[in-house]
Amino acid sequence: TDSDSRTRALAARALGYLRDLDGAGSLLPILDDPSAEVRLHALRSLDRVAPELAARELATSRLSGEIDERVLRVENRIRAR
């Protein structure tokens, strides 16, 4: 793990661009990151790489209590499918 949230966010974003299904599992732990930017990119990337897994994570309320508007918009988009 990196102590710099910007680096973690970029890494999460890169995993989404790579569309590497094997990398989807490494996005799960950072859905709980203290940084909203990291959570945002992790959720977007997870949805891009493994949309069913993203939906399942939301269905199990893993991200309950989210307060960041950007993350909430992505959550709502995933739930609406």
Coordinates of N, CA, C and O in Angstrom, one line a residue:
T1 N 0.8 -1.2 0.0 CA 0.0 0.0 0.0 C 0.9 1.2 0.0 O 2.0 1.2 0.5
D2 N 0.4 2.3 -0.5 CA 1.1 3.5 -0.6 C 0.4 4.5 0.3 O -0.8 4.6 0.4
S3 N 1.2 5.3 1.0 CA 0.7 6.3 1.9 C 0.1 7.5 1.2 O -0.6 8.3 1.8
D4 N 0.4 7.7 -0.1 CA -0.1 8.8 -0.8 C -1.4 8.4 -1.5 O -1.4 7.6 -2.4
S5 N -2.5 9.1 -1.2 CA -3.8 8.8 -1.7 C -3.8 9.0 -3.2 O -4.5 8.3 -4.0
R6 N -3.1 10.0 -3.7 CA -3.1 10.2 -5.2 C -2.5 9.0 -5.9 O -3.0 8.6 -7.0
T7 N -1.4 8.4 -5.4 CA -0.8 7.2 -6.0 C -1.8 6.1 -6.0 O -1.9 5.3 -7.0
R8 N -2.5 5.9 -4.8 CA -3.5 4.8 -4.7 C -4.6 5.0 -5.7 O -5.1 4.0 -6.4
A9 N -5.1 6.2 -5.9 CA -6.2 6.5 -6.8 C -5.7 6.2 -8.2 O -6.5 5.7 -9.0
L10 N -4.5 6.6 -8.6 CA -4.0 6.4 -9.9 C -3.9 4.9 -10.2 O -4.2 4.4 -11.3
A11 N -3.4 4.2 -9.2 CA -3.3 2.7 -9.4 C -4.6 2.1 -9.6 O -4.8 1.2 -10.4
A12 N -5.6 2.5 -8.8 CA -7.0 1.9 -9.0 C -7.5 2.3 -10.4 O -8.1 1.4 -11.0
R13 N -7.3 3.5 -10.8 CA -7.8 3.9 -12.1 C -7.1 3.1 -13.2 O -7.7 2.7 -14.2
A14 N -5.8 2.9 -13.1 CA -5.0 2.1 -14.1 C -5.6 0.7 -14.2 O -5.7 0.1 -15.3
L15 N -5.9 0.1 -13.1 CA -6.5 -1.3 -13.1 C -7.8 -1.3 -14.0 O -8.0 -2.3 -14.7
G16 N -8.6 -0.3 -13.9 CA -9.8 -0.2 -14.7 C -9.5 -0.1 -16.2 O -10.1 -0.7 -17.0
Y17 N -8.5 0.7 -16.5 CA -8.1 0.9 -17.9 C -7.5 -0.4 -18.5 O -7.7 -0.7 -19.7
L18 N -6.8 -1.1 -17.7 CA -6.2 -2.4 -18.1 C -7.3 -3.5 -18.3 O -7.1 -4.4 -19.1
R19 N -8.4 -3.3 -17.7 CA -9.5 -4.3 -17.7 C -9.1 -5.7 -17.4 O -9.4 -6.7 -18.1
D20 N -8.2 -5.8 -16.4 CA -7.6 -7.1 -16.0 C -8.5 -7.7 -15.0 O -8.5 -7.2 -13.8
L21 N -9.2 -8.7 -15.3 CA -10.1 -9.4 -14.4 C -9.4 -9.9 -13.1 O -9.9 -9.9 -12.0
D22 N -8.1 -10.3 -13.3 CA -7.3 -10.8 -12.2 C -7.1 -9.6 -11.2 O -6.9 -9.9 -10.0
G23 N -7.0 -8.4 -11.7 CA -6.8 -7.3 -10.8 C -8.0 -6.8 -10.1 O -7.9 -6.0 -9.1
A24 N -9.2 -7.3 -10.4 CA -10.4 -6.9 -9.8 C -10.4 -7.1 -8.3 O -10.8 -6.3 -7.5
G25 N -9.8 -8.3 -7.9 CA -9.7 -8.6 -6.4 C -8.9 -7.6 -5.6 O -9.2 -7.4 -4.5
S26 N -7.9 -7.0 -6.3 CA -7.1 -6.0 -5.5 C -7.8 -4.7 -5.4 O -7.4 -3.8 -4.6
L27 N -8.9 -4.5 -6.1 CA -9.7 -3.3 -5.9 C -10.6 -3.4 -4.7 O -11.0 -2.3 -4.1
L28 N -11.0 -4.6 -4.3 CA -12.0 -4.7 -3.2 C -11.5 -4.1 -1.9 O -12.3 -3.3 -1.2
P29 N -10.3 -4.3 -1.4 CA -9.9 -3.7 -0.1 C -9.8 -2.2 -0.2 O -10.1 -1.6 0.9
I30 N -9.6 -1.6 -1.3 CA -9.5 -0.1 -1.3 C -10.9 0.5 -1.5 O -10.9 1.8 -1.5
L31 N -11.9 -0.3 -1.6 CA -13.3 0.3 -1.6 C -13.5 1.0 -0.2 O -14.4 1.8 -0.1
D32 N -12.7 0.6 0.8 CA -12.9 1.1 2.1 C -11.8 2.1 2.5 O -11.6 2.5 3.6
D33 N -11.0 2.6 1.4 CA -9.9 3.6 1.7 C -10.5 4.8 2.3 O -11.6 5.3 2.1
P34 N -9.7 5.5 3.2 CA -10.1 6.7 3.8 C -10.3 7.9 2.8 O -11.0 8.8 3.0
S35 N -9.6 7.8 1.6 CA -9.7 8.8 0.6 C -10.9 8.6 -0.3 O -11.0 7.5 -1.0
A36 N -11.8 9.6 -0.5 CA -12.9 9.4 -1.4 C -12.4 9.3 -2.8 O -13.0 8.6 -3.6
E37 N -11.3 9.9 -3.2 CA -10.8 9.8 -4.5 C -10.4 8.4 -4.8 O -10.6 7.9 -5.9
V38 N -9.8 7.7 -3.9 CA -9.4 6.3 -4.1 C -10.6 5.5 -4.2 O -10.7 4.6 -5.1
R39 N -11.6 5.7 -3.3 CA -12.8 4.9 -3.4 C -13.5 5.1 -4.7 O -14.0 4.1 -5.3
L40 N -13.6 6.3 -5.2 CA -14.2 6.6 -6.5 C -13.6 5.8 -7.6 O -14.2 5.2 -8.4
H41 N -12.2 5.9 -7.7 CA -11.6 5.2 -8.8 C -11.6 3.7 -8.6 O -11.7 3.0 -9.6
A42 N -11.6 3.2 -7.4 CA -11.7 1.8 -7.2 C -13.1 1.3 -7.6 O -13.2 0.2 -8.3
L43 N -14.1 2.0 -7.3 CA -15.5 1.6 -7.7 C -15.7 1.7 -9.2 O -16.2 0.8 -9.8
R44 N -15.2 2.8 -9.8 CA -15.4 2.9 -11.2 C -14.6 1.8 -12.0 O -15.1 1.2 -12.9
S45 N -13.4 1.5 -11.5 CA -12.6 0.5 -12.1 C -13.2 -0.9 -11.9 O -13.2 -1.7 -12.9
L46 N -13.7 -1.2 -10.7 CA -14.3 -2.5 -10.5 C -15.5 -2.6 -11.4 O -15.8 -3.7 -11.9
D47 N -16.3 -1.6 -11.5 CA -17.5 -1.6 -12.4 C -17.1 -1.9 -13.9 O -17.8 -2.5 -14.6
R48 N -16.0 -1.3 -14.3 CA -15.5 -1.5 -15.6 C -15.0 -2.9 -15.9 O -15.2 -3.5 -16.9
V49 N -14.2 -3.4 -14.9 CA -13.6 -4.7 -15.1 C -14.5 -5.9 -14.7 O -14.6 -6.9 -15.5
A50 N -15.3 -5.7 -13.7 CA -16.2 -6.8 -13.2 C -17.5 -6.2 -12.7 O -17.7 -6.1 -11.5
P51 N -18.4 -5.8 -13.6 CA -19.6 -5.1 -13.2 C -20.5 -6.0 -12.2 O -21.1 -5.4 -11.3
E52 N -20.5 -7.3 -12.4 CA -21.3 -8.1 -11.5 C -20.7 -8.1 -10.1 O -21.5 -8.1 -9.2
L53 N -19.4 -8.1 -10.0 CA -18.8 -8.0 -8.7 C -19.1 -6.7 -8.0 O -19.3 -6.6 -6.8
A54 N -19.0 -5.6 -8.8 CA -19.3 -4.3 -8.3 C -20.7 -4.2 -7.7 O -21.0 -3.7 -6.6
A55 N -21.7 -4.8 -8.5 CA -23.1 -4.8 -8.1 C -23.2 -5.6 -6.8 O -24.0 -5.3 -5.9
R56 N -22.5 -6.8 -6.8 CA -22.6 -7.6 -5.6 C -22.1 -6.9 -4.3 O -22.6 -7.0 -3.2
E57 N -21.0 -6.2 -4.5 CA -20.4 -5.5 -3.4 C -21.3 -4.4 -2.9 O -21.5 -4.3 -1.6
L58 N -22.0 -3.8 -3.8 CA -23.0 -2.7 -3.3 C -24.2 -3.4 -2.7 O -24.8 -2.9 -1.7
A59 N -24.6 -4.6 -3.2 CA -25.8 -5.2 -2.7 C -25.5 -5.7 -1.2 O -26.4 -5.8 -0.4
T60 N -24.3 -6.0 -0.9 CA -24.0 -6.5 0.4 C -23.6 -5.3 1.3 O -23.1 -5.5 2.4
S61 N -23.9 -4.1 0.9 CA -23.8 -2.9 1.6 C -22.3 -2.6 2.1 O -22.1 -2.0 3.1
R62 N -21.4 -3.1 1.3 CA -20.0 -2.9 1.7 C -19.7 -1.4 1.8 O -18.9 -0.9 2.6
L63 N -20.3 -0.6 0.9 CA -20.0 0.8 0.9 C -21.1 1.7 1.6 O -21.2 2.9 1.4
S64 N -21.9 1.1 2.5 CA -22.9 1.8 3.2 C -22.2 2.9 4.0 O -21.1 2.8 4.6
G65 N -22.9 4.0 4.1 CA -22.4 5.2 4.8 C -21.5 6.1 4.0 O -21.0 7.1 4.5
E66 N -21.4 5.9 2.7 CA -20.7 6.8 1.8 C -21.3 8.2 1.9 O -22.5 8.3 1.8
I67 N -20.4 9.2 2.0 CA -20.9 10.5 2.0 C -20.4 11.4 0.8 O -20.9 12.4 0.5
D68 N -19.4 10.9 0.1 CA -18.9 11.6 -1.1 C -19.9 11.6 -2.2 O -20.3 10.5 -2.6
E69 N -20.3 12.7 -2.7 CA -21.2 12.8 -3.8 C -20.8 12.1 -5.1 O -21.6 11.5 -5.7
R70 N -19.5 12.2 -5.4 CA -19.1 11.5 -6.6 C -19.2 10.0 -6.5 O -19.6 9.3 -7.5
V71 N -18.8 9.5 -5.4 CA -18.9 8.0 -5.2 C -20.3 7.6 -5.1 O -20.7 6.6 -5.7
L72 N -21.2 8.4 -4.5 CA -22.6 8.1 -4.4 C -23.2 8.0 -5.8 O -24.1 7.2 -6.1
R73 N -22.8 8.9 -6.7 CA -23.4 8.9 -8.1 C -23.0 7.6 -8.8 O -23.8 7.0 -9.5
V74 N -21.8 7.2 -8.6 CA -21.3 5.9 -9.3 C -22.1 4.7 -8.6 O -22.6 3.9 -9.4
E75 N -22.2 4.8 -7.3 CA -23.0 3.7 -6.7 C -24.4 3.6 -7.2 O -24.9 2.6 -7.5
N76 N -25.1 4.8 -7.3 CA -26.5 4.8 -7.8 C -26.6 4.4 -9.3 O -27.5 3.7 -9.6
R77 N -25.6 4.7 -10.1 CA -25.6 4.2 -11.5 C -25.5 2.7 -11.5 O -26.2 2.0 -12.3
I78 N -24.6 2.1 -10.7 CA -24.5 0.7 -10.7 C -25.7 0.0 -10.2 O -26.2 -1.0 -10.7
R79 N -26.3 0.6 -9.1 CA -27.5 0.0 -8.5 C -28.7 0.1 -9.5 O -29.6 -0.8 -9.5
A80 N -28.7 1.1 -10.4 CA -29.9 1.3 -11.3 C -29.9 0.2 -12.4 O -30.9 0.1 -13.1
R81 N -28.8 -0.5 -12.6 CA -28.8 -1.5 -13.7 C -29.6 -2.7 -13.3 O -29.8 -3.2 -12.3

